[in-house]
Coordinates of C-alpha atoms and ligand atoms in Angstrom, one line a residue:
X1 CA 3.6 -14.2 -46.4
X2 CA 6.9 -15.6 -47.5
X3 CA 10.0 -14.2 -45.8
X4 CA 11.5 -11.3 -47.9
X5 CA 15.0 -11.8 -49.2
X6 CA 16.2 -8.9 -47.1
X7 CA 15.1 -10.6 -43.8
X8 CA 18.1 -11.2 -41.6
X9 CA 19.3 -14.8 -41.5
X10 CA 19.0 -16.7 -38.3
X11 CA 22.0 -16.5 -36.0
X12 CA 23.9 -19.9 -36.1
X13 CA 23.7 -20.1 -32.3
X14 CA 19.9 -19.6 -32.5
X15 CA 19.6 -22.4 -35.1
X16 CA 21.6 -24.8 -32.9
X17 CA 19.6 -23.8 -29.9
X18 CA 16.2 -24.5 -31.4
X19 CA 17.5 -27.6 -33.3
X20 CA 18.0 -29.6 -30.1
X21 CA 15.4 -30.6 -27.5
X22 CA 15.8 -28.2 -24.7
X23 CA 16.1 -29.5 -21.1
X24 CA 15.1 -28.3 -17.7
X25 CA 17.6 -26.4 -15.6
X26 CA 17.7 -27.9 -12.1
X27 CA 20.5 -27.6 -9.6
X28 CA 22.9 -26.2 -12.1
X29 CA 22.4 -29.1 -14.6
X30 CA 20.4 -29.6 -17.7
X31 CA 18.1 -32.6 -17.1
X32 CA 15.2 -34.4 -18.8
X33 CA 11.7 -34.2 -17.3
X34 CA 11.1 -37.0 -14.8
X35 CA 8.3 -38.2 -17.1
X36 CA 10.5 -38.0 -20.2
X37 CA 7.8 -35.9 -21.9
X38 CA 8.5 -33.0 -24.2
X39 CA 6.2 -30.3 -25.6
X40 CA 6.5 -28.2 -28.8
X41 CA 6.8 -24.4 -28.9
X42 CA 5.6 -22.8 -32.1
X43 CA 6.6 -20.0 -34.4
X44 CA 3.4 -18.0 -34.5
X45 CA 4.2 -16.4 -37.8
X46 CA 4.0 -19.8 -39.5
X47 CA 2.2 -22.1 -37.0
X48 CA 5.2 -24.5 -37.4
X49 CA 7.0 -26.2 -34.5
X50 CA 10.0 -24.1 -33.6
X51 CA 11.6 -26.3 -30.9
X52 CA 10.8 -29.1 -28.5
X53 CA 11.2 -28.6 -24.8
X54 CA 11.2 -30.9 -21.8
X55 CA 7.9 -30.8 -20.1
X56 CA 8.3 -30.1 -16.4
X57 CA 5.6 -31.4 -14.0
X58 CA 5.0 -31.8 -10.3
X59 CA 8.0 -34.1 -9.8
X60 CA 10.4 -31.7 -11.6
X61 CA 9.1 -28.8 -9.7
X62 CA 9.7 -30.7 -6.5
X63 CA 13.3 -31.5 -7.5
X64 CA 13.8 -27.8 -8.4
X65 CA 12.3 -26.5 -5.1
X66 CA 14.5 -28.9 -3.2
X67 CA 17.6 -27.7 -5.1
X68 CA 16.6 -24.1 -4.4
X69 CA 16.0 -24.9 -0.7
X70 CA 19.4 -26.5 -0.4
X71 CA 21.1 -23.5 -2.2
X72 CA 19.3 -21.2 0.2
X73 CA 19.9 -23.1 3.5
X74 CA 23.4 -24.5 3.0
X75 CA 24.9 -23.3 -0.3
X76 CA 27.5 -20.6 -0.8
X77 CA 24.9 -18.1 -2.1
X78 CA 23.3 -17.4 1.2
X79 CA 25.9 -18.4 3.7
X80 CA 29.3 -17.4 2.2
X81 CA 28.9 -14.8 -0.5
X82 CA 28.9 -11.2 0.3
X83 CA 26.3 -8.8 -1.2
X84 CA 29.1 -7.3 -3.3
X85 CA 29.9 -10.7 -4.8
X86 CA 26.2 -11.3 -5.5
X87 CA 26.0 -7.9 -7.1
X88 CA 29.0 -8.6 -9.3
X89 CA 27.4 -11.9 -10.5
X90 CA 24.2 -10.2 -11.4
X91 CA 26.2 -7.5 -13.3
X92 CA 28.2 -10.3 -15.1
X93 CA 24.9 -11.9 -16.2
X94 CA 23.8 -8.5 -17.6
X95 CA 27.1 -8.3 -19.5
X96 CA 26.6 -11.8 -20.9
X97 CA 23.0 -11.0 -22.0
X98 CA 24.3 -7.8 -23.7
X99 CA 27.1 -9.9 -25.4
X100 CA 24.5 -12.3 -26.8
X101 CA 21.8 -9.7 -27.4
X102 CA 21.2 -10.6 -31.1
X103 CA 20.6 -14.2 -30.2
X104 CA 18.0 -13.2 -27.6
X105 CA 16.4 -10.7 -29.9
X106 CA 16.0 -13.4 -32.5
X107 CA 14.8 -16.1 -30.1
X108 CA 12.2 -13.7 -28.7
X109 CA 11.0 -12.7 -32.2
X110 CA 10.7 -16.4 -33.4
X111 CA 9.1 -17.7 -30.2
X112 CA 6.7 -14.8 -29.5
X113 CA 6.2 -13.3 -32.9
X114 CA 7.2 -9.8 -32.1
X115 CA 9.1 -7.7 -34.6
X116 CA 12.9 -8.3 -34.4
X117 CA 13.5 -4.6 -34.6
X118 CA 11.5 -4.2 -31.4
X119 CA 13.1 -7.0 -29.5
X120 CA 16.4 -5.5 -30.4
X121 CA 15.7 -2.1 -29.1
X122 CA 13.2 -2.8 -26.3
X123 CA 13.0 -6.3 -24.8
X124 CA 16.7 -7.2 -24.8
X125 CA 18.3 -3.8 -23.7
X126 CA 15.6 -3.3 -21.1
X127 CA 16.5 -6.8 -19.8
X128 CA 20.2 -6.3 -19.3
X129 CA 19.7 -2.7 -17.9
X130 CA 17.2 -4.1 -15.5
X131 CA 19.7 -6.7 -14.3
X132 CA 22.3 -3.9 -13.8
X133 CA 19.9 -1.8 -11.8
X134 CA 19.3 -4.8 -9.4
X135 CA 23.0 -5.6 -9.3
X136 CA 23.4 -2.2 -7.7
X137 CA 20.7 -3.0 -5.1
X138 CA 22.5 -6.1 -3.8
X139 CA 24.8 -3.9 -1.6
X140 CA 22.0 -1.6 -0.5
X141 CA 19.5 -3.8 1.3
X142 CA 19.3 -2.1 4.7
X143 CA 17.4 -2.0 7.9
X144 CA 16.8 0.9 10.3
X145 CA 17.7 1.7 13.8
X146 CA 14.5 2.3 15.8
X147 CA 14.3 4.5 18.8
X148 CA 11.8 2.8 21.1
X149 CA 9.0 5.1 21.9
X150 CA 8.2 3.8 25.4
X151 CA 11.7 3.3 26.7
X152 CA 14.5 5.7 27.4
X153 CA 17.2 5.9 24.7
X154 CA 19.8 4.0 26.8
X155 CA 17.7 1.1 27.7
X156 CA 17.5 -0.9 24.4
X157 CA 19.2 -0.9 21.1
X158 CA 16.6 -1.8 18.5
X159 CA 17.1 -2.3 14.8
X160 CA 15.6 -4.0 11.8
X161 CA 17.3 -6.4 9.3
X162 CA 16.0 -7.1 5.9
X163 CA 16.6 -10.8 5.2
X164 CA 15.8 -12.8 2.0
X165 CA 12.3 -14.3 2.0
X166 CA 13.8 -17.7 1.0
X167 CA 12.8 -19.9 -1.9
X168 CA 10.6 -18.1 -4.5
X169 CA 8.5 -19.5 -7.2
X170 CA 8.1 -17.2 -10.2
X171 CA 5.5 -17.7 -12.9
X172 CA 5.7 -15.5 -16.0
X173 CA 3.7 -14.9 -19.2
X174 CA 4.5 -14.9 -22.8
X175 CA 4.2 -11.3 -23.9
X176 CA 7.7 -10.2 -22.9
X177 CA 9.2 -13.6 -22.0
X178 CA 12.8 -12.5 -21.4
X179 CA 12.0 -9.1 -19.8
X180 CA 9.5 -10.7 -17.5
X181 CA 12.1 -13.2 -16.4
X182 CA 14.5 -10.3 -15.7
X183 CA 11.8 -8.3 -13.8
X184 CA 11.4 -11.4 -11.5
X185 CA 15.0 -12.6 -11.2
X186 CA 16.7 -9.2 -10.7
X187 CA 15.2 -8.3 -7.3
X188 CA 15.1 -12.0 -6.1
X189 CA 18.8 -12.3 -6.8
X190 CA 19.7 -8.9 -5.3
X191 CA 18.1 -9.8 -2.0
X192 CA 19.7 -13.3 -1.8
X193 CA 16.7 -15.5 -2.5
X194 CA 16.8 -18.7 -4.6
X195 CA 14.4 -19.3 -7.4
X196 CA 12.3 -21.7 -9.4
X197 CA 11.2 -19.9 -12.6
X198 CA 8.4 -21.3 -14.8
X199 CA 8.2 -19.6 -18.2
X200 CA 5.0 -19.6 -20.2
X201 CA 4.4 -22.7 -22.4
X202 CA 4.1 -20.5 -25.5
X203 CA 7.6 -18.9 -25.0
X204 CA 10.0 -21.0 -23.0
X205 CA 13.1 -20.5 -25.2
X206 CA 14.7 -17.2 -24.1
X207 CA 14.5 -18.1 -20.4
X208 CA 16.3 -21.4 -21.2
X209 CA 19.0 -19.6 -23.1
X210 CA 19.2 -17.3 -20.0
X211 CA 19.8 -20.4 -17.9
X212 CA 22.9 -21.2 -19.9
X213 CA 24.3 -17.7 -19.2
X214 CA 23.4 -18.0 -15.5
X215 CA 25.6 -21.2 -15.6
X216 CA 28.3 -19.4 -17.5
X217 CA 28.3 -16.4 -15.1
X218 CA 29.0 -18.8 -12.3
X219 CA 25.9 -18.6 -10.0
X220 CA 26.1 -21.4 -7.5
X221 CA 24.0 -24.5 -8.3
X222 CA 20.4 -24.3 -7.3
X223 CA 20.2 -20.6 -7.0
X224 CA 18.2 -20.3 -10.2
X225 CA 16.2 -23.3 -11.5
X226 CA 14.1 -23.0 -14.7
X227 CA 11.3 -25.5 -15.3
X228 CA 9.1 -24.9 -18.4
X229 CA 5.8 -26.8 -18.5
X230 CA 2.1 -26.1 -18.5
X231 CA 0.4 -23.8 -16.0
X232 CA -2.2 -26.3 -14.8
X233 CA 0.6 -28.8 -13.9
X234 CA 4.0 -27.3 -13.3
X235 CA 2.7 -23.8 -12.5
X236 CA 0.0 -25.1 -10.1
X237 CA 2.6 -27.4 -8.4
X238 CA 4.9 -24.4 -7.9
X239 CA 2.2 -22.2 -6.5
X240 CA 1.1 -24.9 -4.0
X241 CA 4.5 -26.2 -3.0
X242 CA 4.8 -26.2 0.8
X243 CA 8.6 -25.4 0.7
X244 CA 8.2 -22.3 -1.4
X245 CA 8.2 -19.2 0.7
X246 CA 6.9 -16.8 -1.9
X247 CA 5.3 -16.8 -5.3
X248 CA 5.5 -14.0 -7.8
X249 CA 3.1 -14.2 -10.7
X250 CA 2.4 -12.2 -13.8
X251 CA -0.5 -13.1 -16.1
X252 CA -4.3 -13.1 -16.2
X253 CA -6.4 -12.0 -13.3
X254 CA -8.2 -15.3 -13.5
X255 CA -5.0 -17.3 -12.9
X256 CA -3.9 -14.8 -10.3
X257 CA -6.9 -15.8 -8.2
X258 CA -6.0 -19.5 -8.6
X259 CA -2.4 -18.7 -7.5
X260 CA -3.8 -17.1 -4.3
X261 CA -5.9 -20.2 -3.5
X262 CA -2.9 -22.5 -4.2
X263 CA -0.6 -20.3 -2.0
X264 CA -3.0 -20.5 1.0
X265 CA -1.8 -24.0 2.0
X266 CA 1.4 -22.7 3.6
X267 CA 0.5 -19.0 3.5
X268 CA 3.4 -18.2 1.2
X269 CA 3.8 -14.6 0.4
X270 CA 2.1 -13.6 -2.9
X271 CA 2.7 -10.8 -5.4
X272 CA 0.6 -10.5 -8.5
X273 CA 0.9 -8.4 -11.6
X274 CA -2.3 -9.0 -13.5
X275 CA -4.5 -7.7 -16.3
X276 CA -5.7 -4.2 -17.2
X277 CA -8.1 -2.3 -19.3
X278 CA -6.3 1.0 -19.2
X279 CA -8.0 4.3 -20.1
X280 CA -6.0 6.7 -22.3
X281 CA -7.7 10.1 -22.0
X282 CA -7.3 12.9 -24.6
X283 CA -8.4 16.3 -23.5
X284 CA -9.3 18.8 -26.2
X285 CA -6.2 21.0 -25.6
X286 CA -3.8 18.1 -26.3
X287 CA -1.1 18.5 -28.8
X288 CA -2.5 16.1 -31.4
X289 CA 0.8 15.8 -33.3
X290 CA 2.2 13.8 -30.4
X291 CA -1.1 12.5 -29.0
X292 CA -2.2 10.6 -32.1
X293 CA 1.0 8.5 -32.5
X294 CA 1.1 8.2 -28.7
X295 CA -2.5 6.8 -28.6
X296 CA -1.7 4.4 -31.5
X297 CA 1.5 3.2 -29.8
X298 CA -0.3 2.8 -26.5
X299 CA -2.5 0.1 -28.0
X300 CA -0.5 -1.3 -30.9
X301 CA 2.9 -1.8 -29.2
X302 CA 3.6 -5.5 -28.8
X303 CA 0.3 -6.1 -30.8
X304 CA -1.8 -5.0 -27.8
X305 CA -0.4 -7.9 -25.8
X306 CA 0.6 -5.6 -23.0
X307 CA -1.1 -5.7 -19.6
X308 CA -1.0 -1.9 -19.6
X309 CA -2.2 -1.4 -23.2
X310 CA -4.2 1.8 -23.6
X311 CA -7.2 -0.1 -24.8
X312 CA -10.0 2.5 -23.9
X313 CA -9.2 5.7 -25.8
X314 CA -11.4 8.4 -24.3
X315 CA -11.4 11.5 -26.5
X316 CA -13.0 14.9 -25.7
X317 CA -15.8 15.3 -28.3
X318 CA -14.3 18.4 -30.1
X319 CA -11.2 16.4 -31.2
X320 CA -12.7 12.9 -31.4
X321 CA -13.0 12.7 -35.2
X322 CA -9.5 14.0 -35.7
X323 CA -8.0 11.6 -33.2
X324 CA -9.9 8.6 -34.5
X325 CA -8.9 9.5 -38.1
X326 CA -5.2 9.9 -37.1
X327 CA -5.1 6.6 -35.1
X328 CA -6.9 4.8 -38.0
X329 CA -4.4 6.1 -40.5
X330 CA -1.5 4.8 -38.4
X331 CA -3.3 1.4 -38.1
X332 CA -3.8 1.2 -41.8
X333 CA -0.1 2.0 -42.6
X334 CA 1.2 -0.6 -40.2
X335 CA 3.0 -3.5 -41.8
X336 CA 1.6 -6.6 -40.2
X337 CA 3.8 -9.5 -41.1
X338 CA 6.4 -12.0 -39.7
X339 CA 8.6 -10.4 -37.1
X340 CA 11.8 -11.2 -39.0
X341 CA 10.8 -8.9 -42.0
X342 CA 12.8 -5.7 -41.6
X343 CA 9.7 -3.5 -42.1
X344 CA 7.4 -5.4 -39.8
X345 CA 5.6 -3.1 -37.4
X346 CA 3.3 -5.8 -35.9
X347 CA 3.8 -9.6 -35.9
X348 CA 1.3 -12.3 -35.2
X349 CA -0.5 -12.9 -32.0
X350 CA 1.5 -15.3 -29.8
X351 CA -0.7 -18.3 -30.5
X352 CA -3.7 -19.6 -32.4
X353 CA -5.6 -19.6 -29.1
X354 CA -4.8 -15.9 -28.5
X355 CA -5.7 -15.0 -32.1
X356 CA -9.1 -16.8 -31.6
X357 CA -9.6 -15.1 -28.3
X358 CA -9.1 -11.7 -29.8
X359 CA -11.3 -12.5 -32.8
X360 CA -14.0 -13.8 -30.4
X361 CA -13.9 -10.4 -28.6
X362 CA -14.3 -8.6 -32.0
X363 CA -17.3 -10.7 -32.9
X364 CA -18.9 -10.0 -29.4
X365 CA -18.3 -6.3 -30.0
X366 CA -20.0 -6.4 -33.4
X367 CA -23.0 -8.4 -32.0
X368 CA -23.4 -5.7 -29.3
X369 CA -23.3 -2.9 -31.9
X370 CA -19.7 -1.8 -32.1
X371 CA -18.3 -0.8 -35.5
X372 CA -14.7 -1.2 -36.8
X373 CA -13.4 2.0 -38.4
X374 CA -10.5 -0.2 -39.5
X375 CA -9.4 -3.8 -39.0
X376 CA -11.8 -6.0 -37.2
X377 CA -10.7 -9.4 -38.4
X378 CA -7.9 -11.9 -38.8
X379 CA -5.3 -11.1 -41.5
X380 CA -4.5 -13.9 -44.0
X381 CA -4.7 -17.6 -43.2
X382 CA -1.1 -18.5 -42.4
X383 CA 0.2 -17.6 -38.9
X384 CA -1.9 -15.9 -36.3
X385 CA -2.2 -12.3 -37.5
X386 CA -4.9 -9.9 -36.5
X387 CA -5.5 -6.5 -38.2
X388 CA -4.9 -3.5 -36.0
X389 CA -8.4 -2.4 -35.1
X390 CA -10.2 0.8 -34.0
X391 CA -13.7 0.2 -32.6
X392 CA -16.3 3.0 -32.2
X393 CA -20.0 3.0 -31.3
X394 CA -19.4 1.2 -28.0
X395 CA -21.2 1.6 -24.7
X396 CA -19.3 1.5 -21.4
X397 CA -20.8 -1.9 -20.3
X398 CA -19.9 -3.8 -23.5
X399 CA -17.5 -6.8 -23.1
X400 CA -15.0 -5.1 -25.4
X401 CA -15.0 -2.1 -23.2
X402 CA -14.9 -3.9 -19.8
X403 CA -12.7 -7.0 -20.5
X404 CA -9.0 -7.3 -21.3
X405 CA -8.7 -8.3 -25.0
X406 CA -4.9 -8.5 -25.1
X407 CA -4.8 -7.8 -28.8
X408 CA -4.5 -4.8 -31.2
X409 CA -8.0 -3.5 -30.5
X410 CA -8.7 -0.1 -29.2
X411 CA -12.2 1.2 -28.4
X412 CA -12.4 5.0 -29.1
X413 CA -15.0 6.6 -26.9
X414 CA -16.0 10.3 -27.1
X415 CA -16.8 12.3 -24.0
X416 CA -18.4 15.7 -23.5
X417 CA -17.9 16.5 -19.8
X418 CA -14.3 16.4 -18.6
X419 CA -15.7 16.3 -15.0
X420 CA -17.3 12.9 -15.7
X421 CA -14.5 11.2 -17.5
X422 CA -12.5 10.1 -14.4
X423 CA -15.5 8.1 -13.1
X424 CA -15.9 6.4 -16.5
X425 CA -12.2 5.8 -16.8
X426 CA -12.2 4.1 -13.3
X427 CA -15.2 2.0 -14.2
X428 CA -13.6 -1.4 -14.7
X429 CA -12.4 -4.1 -12.3
X430 CA -8.8 -3.1 -13.3
X431 CA -6.4 -0.3 -12.3
X432 CA -3.1 -1.0 -13.8
X433 CA -2.2 2.1 -15.9
X434 CA -3.7 5.2 -17.6
X435 CA -2.7 8.0 -19.9
X436 CA -3.6 11.6 -20.0
X437 CA -2.9 14.0 -22.9
X438 CA -3.2 17.8 -22.4
X439 CA -1.1 20.9 -22.9
X440 CA -2.4 22.1 -19.6
X441 CA -0.2 20.3 -17.1
X442 CA -2.4 21.4 -14.2
X443 CA -5.5 19.8 -15.8
X444 CA -3.5 16.7 -16.6
X445 CA -2.1 16.4 -13.0
X446 CA -5.6 16.9 -11.6
X447 CA -7.0 14.0 -13.7
X448 CA -4.0 11.9 -12.8
X449 CA -4.6 12.4 -9.1
X450 CA -8.1 11.0 -9.4
X451 CA -7.3 7.9 -11.5
X452 CA -7.3 4.6 -9.7
X453 CA -4.2 3.2 -11.5
X454 CA -0.8 2.1 -10.5
X455 CA 0.9 4.1 -13.3
X456 CA -0.3 7.3 -15.0
X457 CA 1.6 8.5 -18.1
X458 CA 1.1 12.2 -19.0
X459 CA 1.8 13.1 -22.6
X460 CA 3.6 9.8 -23.1
X461 CA 2.8 6.1 -22.8
X462 CA 4.6 2.8 -22.1
X463 CA 7.6 4.5 -20.6
X464 CA 9.3 1.9 -18.4
X465 CA 12.3 2.2 -16.2
X466 CA 13.8 -0.3 -13.7
X467 CA 13.7 2.5 -11.0
X468 CA 9.9 3.2 -11.6
X469 CA 7.5 1.0 -9.7
X470 CA 4.9 -0.8 -11.8
X471 CA 1.8 -2.7 -10.7
X472 CA -1.9 -2.5 -10.2
X473 CA -4.7 -1.1 -8.1
X474 CA -7.9 -3.2 -7.7
X475 CA -7.9 -6.5 -9.6
X476 CA -4.8 -5.6 -11.5
X477 CA -2.6 -7.0 -8.8
X478 CA -0.9 -7.0 -5.4
X479 CA 2.3 -5.2 -4.9
X480 CA 4.7 -3.5 -7.3
X481 CA 7.4 -4.7 -9.7
X482 CA 10.6 -2.7 -10.1
X483 CA 12.1 0.2 -8.2
X484 CA 13.0 -0.3 -4.5
X485 CA 9.3 -1.2 -3.9
X486 CA 9.7 -4.7 -5.2
X487 CA 12.5 -5.5 -2.8
X488 CA 10.0 -5.5 0.0
X489 CA 8.3 -8.6 -1.6
X490 CA 11.6 -10.5 -1.5
X491 CA 12.6 -9.7 2.1
X492 CA 11.4 -10.4 5.6
X493 CA 11.9 -7.8 8.2
X494 CA 13.5 -8.9 11.5
X495 CA 13.3 -6.6 14.5
X496 CA 16.2 -7.1 16.9
X497 CA 15.9 -5.6 20.3
X498 CA 18.8 -5.8 22.7
X499 CA 18.7 -4.8 26.4
X500 CA 21.5 -2.4 27.3
X501 CA 21.0 -2.4 31.0
Ligands
LIG601 P1 -2.2 -17.1 -18.0 O1 -2.8 -18.4 -18.1 O2 -2.5 -16.2 -16.9 O3 -0.6 -17.4 -18.0 C1 0.4 -16.8 -17.3 C2 1.4 -17.8 -16.6 O4 0.6 -18.5 -15.7 C3 1.9 -18.8 -17.6 O5 3.2 -19.2 -17.2 C4 1.0 -20.0 -17.4 O6 1.5 -21.2 -17.8 C5 0.8 -19.9 -15.9 N1 -0.4 -20.6 -15.4 C6 -1.6 -20.9 -16.1 N2 -2.5 -21.5 -15.3 C7 -1.8 -21.7 -14.1 C8 -2.2 -22.3 -12.8 N3 -3.4 -22.8 -12.7 N4 -1.3 -22.3 -11.8 C9 -0.1 -21.7 -12.0 N5 0.3 -21.1 -13.1 C10 -0.6 -21.1 -14.2 O7 -2.3 -16.3 -19.3 P2 -2.7 -16.9 -20.8 O8 -3.7 -18.0 -20.7 O9 -1.4 -17.1 -21.4 O10 -3.4 -15.6 -21.4 C11 -4.7 -15.4 -21.1 C12 -5.0 -13.9 -20.9 O11 -4.3 -13.5 -19.8 C13 -4.6 -13.0 -22.0 O12 -5.5 -12.9 -23.0 C14 -4.5 -11.7 -21.2 O13 -5.7 -11.1 -21.1 C15 -3.9 -12.2 -19.9 N6 -2.5 -12.0 -19.8 C16 -2.0 -11.0 -19.1 C17 -0.6 -10.8 -18.9 C18 0.0 -9.7 -18.2 O14 1.1 -9.3 -18.4 N7 -0.8 -9.1 -17.2 C19 0.3 -11.6 -19.6 C20 -0.3 -12.7 -20.3 C21 -1.6 -12.9 -20.4 P3 1.3 -21.7 -19.3 O15 1.4 -20.6 -20.2 O16 2.3 -22.7 -19.4 O17 -0.1 -22.3 -19.3
LIG602 MG1 6.3 -20.0 -29.5

């Protein structure tokens, strides 16, 4: 899988960035870990070390939380700067990300494995547009005036204020490293919080480059601190820290539960964006010309490493064969290769561990009687590639149908009775997203109404917008990211009641 001659050369700024051991960003300065330790991050297309990064641990998290606390209590951010000034800084950061977009696209592709062409058109533009959306919110955080129900209108003036929740710990995953940092940072900055961000061990680089731009934009010291390290050490210390007012987490449901336990010590506020096993439902009257590529994109986008991946493809019996054949053809045409290759459609899994996890699920499916129409195994023996896979012959209780695989594996499931499909679609512990495909909008809306999912896409999939809330029912999480909904997680409401007589 040698890199083709036509692959773009690495941006010189990216080469320099990965060529030096990266440090922690604490209180506006780049510092070594207290332990002096570093850890490697790998290029999953080759398995080789891409860069070395300072390994944050409990002591570093403590330093970062203290810096964030000081920035919140006494720094210019909270006490002197106006909402308009905060908004302008966030906008400036967005401009800087846009200016350096090619560097970010390359770092993301190298560290995570995703196709460069995708990080260029999806991850990076979504990141700076997300920042701009929240730059606008900085000046629009409002309370209400409340007419008291039991007193006359002239007796009291009562109103609410929305104040920043304080110091927030943010723990993010590796599937969209830069974008997940933006989803977390945008609303926290807009509301005037200060932050300690822990990126995933597999993909710390784009967040660290973002730290340099945060510095360049001129955010006061300590407003954003970035501490890469391992989840069990740095992440756990952040979730448990008594001086953190709120923790926001995106990742597995299993770790989400650990975060909850850790947060109980000081009852910090918690928001969780967790896993999914999203049903994608094709009714027989769907326009198959758009449904088939839509269903393939729903699972294969980002190599299936999406919390909202459409991993259970329910298809009405009459069109089942046609849809499976169409999705299979797309899977077989996909160019699975290093993300820097211009024609790459799908890169490697993020890590050897993730590749092994996906392959383990495939084996479990085969043991239980599932069959692969296409794919079903690792591809090659260099890098962590898995073939795009379509499974059939499954039953609803199999592990591959119930558990989040987080890889390019879709189970195609025929159904006969459209009245039964909602119950089957809802039959997992998750409730993050769902898709419905039909030409009959009334039917589609009626199915959407019954699905227990935080997002339902109709005749489309994976459409994201900073203004559109995203998050899960059931064990897919607590609270919503994006839109104005997320601002509630970063603010406390203060009721003020003044006697007028
Ligand atoms: P994960 O362990 O949940 O990782 C997510 C984040 O949590 C990372 O920053 C991780 O740090 C951190 N973390 C891990 N253990 C922690 C702890 N005890 N306390 C605090 N933070 C902790 O996810 P993963 O192991 O990378 O992937 C496993 C599975 O999770 C995937 O197969 C997939 O099913 C699911 N997942 C879901 C999403 C999503 O968007 N919903 C994203 C990623 C993964 P380190 O990475 O440094 O350990
Ligand atoms: Mg990496």
